[in-house]
Coordinates of C-alpha atoms in Angstrom, one line a residue:
X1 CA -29.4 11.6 6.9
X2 CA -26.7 9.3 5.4
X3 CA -25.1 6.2 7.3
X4 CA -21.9 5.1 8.7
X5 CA -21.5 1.6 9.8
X6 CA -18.6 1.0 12.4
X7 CA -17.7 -2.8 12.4
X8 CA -15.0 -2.9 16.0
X9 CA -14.4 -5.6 18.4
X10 CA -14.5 -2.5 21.0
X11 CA -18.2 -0.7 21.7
X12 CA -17.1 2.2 23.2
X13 CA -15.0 2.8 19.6
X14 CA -18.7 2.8 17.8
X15 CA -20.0 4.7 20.4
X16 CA -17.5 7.3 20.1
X17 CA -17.4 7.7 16.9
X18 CA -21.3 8.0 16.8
X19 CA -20.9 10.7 19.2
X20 CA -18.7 12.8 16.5
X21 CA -20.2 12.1 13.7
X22 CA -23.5 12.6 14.9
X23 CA -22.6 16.2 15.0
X24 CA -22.1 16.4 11.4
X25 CA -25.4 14.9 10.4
X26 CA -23.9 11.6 10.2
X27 CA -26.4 9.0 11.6
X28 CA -24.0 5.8 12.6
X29 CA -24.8 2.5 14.2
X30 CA -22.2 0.2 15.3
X31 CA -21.5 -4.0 15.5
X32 CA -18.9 -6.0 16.9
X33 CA -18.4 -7.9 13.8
X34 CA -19.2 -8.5 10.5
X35 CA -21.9 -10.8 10.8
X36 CA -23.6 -8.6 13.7
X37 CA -23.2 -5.2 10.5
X38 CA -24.8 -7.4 7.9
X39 CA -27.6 -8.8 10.7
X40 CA -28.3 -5.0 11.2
X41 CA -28.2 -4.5 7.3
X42 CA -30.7 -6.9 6.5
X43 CA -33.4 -5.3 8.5
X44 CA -35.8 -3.9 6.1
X45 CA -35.7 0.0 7.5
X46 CA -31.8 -0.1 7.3
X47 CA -30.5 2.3 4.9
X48 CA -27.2 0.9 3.0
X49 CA -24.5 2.9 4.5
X50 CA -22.4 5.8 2.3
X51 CA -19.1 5.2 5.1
X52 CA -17.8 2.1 6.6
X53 CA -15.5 2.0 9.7
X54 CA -13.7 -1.6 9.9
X55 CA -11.2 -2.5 12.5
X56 CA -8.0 -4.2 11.3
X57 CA -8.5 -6.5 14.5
X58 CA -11.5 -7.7 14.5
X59 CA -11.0 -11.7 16.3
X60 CA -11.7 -14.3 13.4
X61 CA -10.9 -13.0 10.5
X62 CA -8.0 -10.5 8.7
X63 CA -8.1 -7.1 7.4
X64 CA -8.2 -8.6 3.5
X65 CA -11.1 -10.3 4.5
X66 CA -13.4 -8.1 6.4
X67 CA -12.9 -6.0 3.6
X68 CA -13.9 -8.3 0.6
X69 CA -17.1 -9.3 2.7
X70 CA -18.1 -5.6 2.4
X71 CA -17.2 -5.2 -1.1
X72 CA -19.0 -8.4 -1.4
X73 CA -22.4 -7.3 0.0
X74 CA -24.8 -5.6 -2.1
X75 CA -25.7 -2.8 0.6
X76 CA -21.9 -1.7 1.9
X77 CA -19.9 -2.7 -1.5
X78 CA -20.4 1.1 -2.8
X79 CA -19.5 2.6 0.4
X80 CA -16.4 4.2 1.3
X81 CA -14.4 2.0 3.3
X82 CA -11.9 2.9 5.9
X83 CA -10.2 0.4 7.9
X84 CA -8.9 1.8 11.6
X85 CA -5.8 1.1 13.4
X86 CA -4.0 1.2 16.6
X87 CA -0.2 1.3 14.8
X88 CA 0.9 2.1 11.0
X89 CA 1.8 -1.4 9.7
X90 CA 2.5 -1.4 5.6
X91 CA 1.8 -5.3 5.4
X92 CA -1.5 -4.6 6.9
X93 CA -2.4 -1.3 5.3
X94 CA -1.0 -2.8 1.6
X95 CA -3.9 -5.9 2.2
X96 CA -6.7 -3.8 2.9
X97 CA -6.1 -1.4 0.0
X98 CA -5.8 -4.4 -2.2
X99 CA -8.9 -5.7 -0.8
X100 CA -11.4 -2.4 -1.8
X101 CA -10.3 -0.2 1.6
X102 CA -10.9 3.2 0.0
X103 CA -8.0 4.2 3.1
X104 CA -7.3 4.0 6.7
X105 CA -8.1 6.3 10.5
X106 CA -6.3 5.3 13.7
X107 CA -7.1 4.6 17.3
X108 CA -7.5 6.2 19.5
X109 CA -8.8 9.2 17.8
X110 CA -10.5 12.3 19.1
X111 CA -13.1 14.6 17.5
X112 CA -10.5 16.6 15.3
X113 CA -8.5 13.3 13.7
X114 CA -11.6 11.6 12.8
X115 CA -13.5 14.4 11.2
X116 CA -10.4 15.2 9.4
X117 CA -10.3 11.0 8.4
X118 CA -13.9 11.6 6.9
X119 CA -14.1 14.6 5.6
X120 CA -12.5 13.6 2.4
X121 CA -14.9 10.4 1.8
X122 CA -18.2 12.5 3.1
X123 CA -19.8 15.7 2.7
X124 CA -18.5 17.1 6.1
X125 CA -21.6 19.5 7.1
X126 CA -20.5 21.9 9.9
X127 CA -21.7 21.5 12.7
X128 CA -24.4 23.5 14.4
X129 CA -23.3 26.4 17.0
X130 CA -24.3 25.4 20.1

């Protein structure tokens, strides 16, 4: 099962999103910030992720950065990156491509919006009939 890492200052975002992508064999685990992803990283069983979800808001740091500290790390710097915001904002979205984002989602999302955010950086299994 391939792994998305979801780096947001709010746990009920990772938890969400785990919910969802769960469902399309997408095992996810979340932090609250970068150094909690890379703690989780570093354990030996932890399998380097194929998708990263960053918040642009993280507290202490900027977009730009969060992003180059992925890129930077050996186990998320090949993984698709997607940074999420609350509001379009060009100065913001223009940092984080520049810095490796490979693009963006945006909060609040449902089931729907963020399949159709992934889909395009994953291979989108569908999901089992219930």
């Amino acid at each position: 099962m391939s792994v998305c890492l979801v780096i947001d200052e709010s746990s009920i975002v990772a938890k969400v999103a785990a919910r969802i992508l769960t469902g399309i064999d997408l095992k996810t685990i979340g932090a609250e910030s970068l150094a909690a992803g890379a703690r989780l990283l570093a354990e030996p069983s932890a399998a380097a992720p194929v998708l990263v979800l960053v918040s642009a808001s993280l507290p202490n740091t900027t977009v730009d950065a969060s992003v180059r500290a992925l890129r930077a790390d050996p186990k998320t710097a090949k993984a698709k990156i997607l940074v999420s915001l609350v509001e379009s904002n060009l100065g913001t979205m223009t940092r984080a491509k520049r810095a490796g984002a490979d693009g963006f989602i945006f909060r609040p999302f449902d089931r729907a919006s963020l399949l159709d955010w992934v889909a395009p950086f994953v291979a989108v299994a569908e999901p089992a009939a219930a």
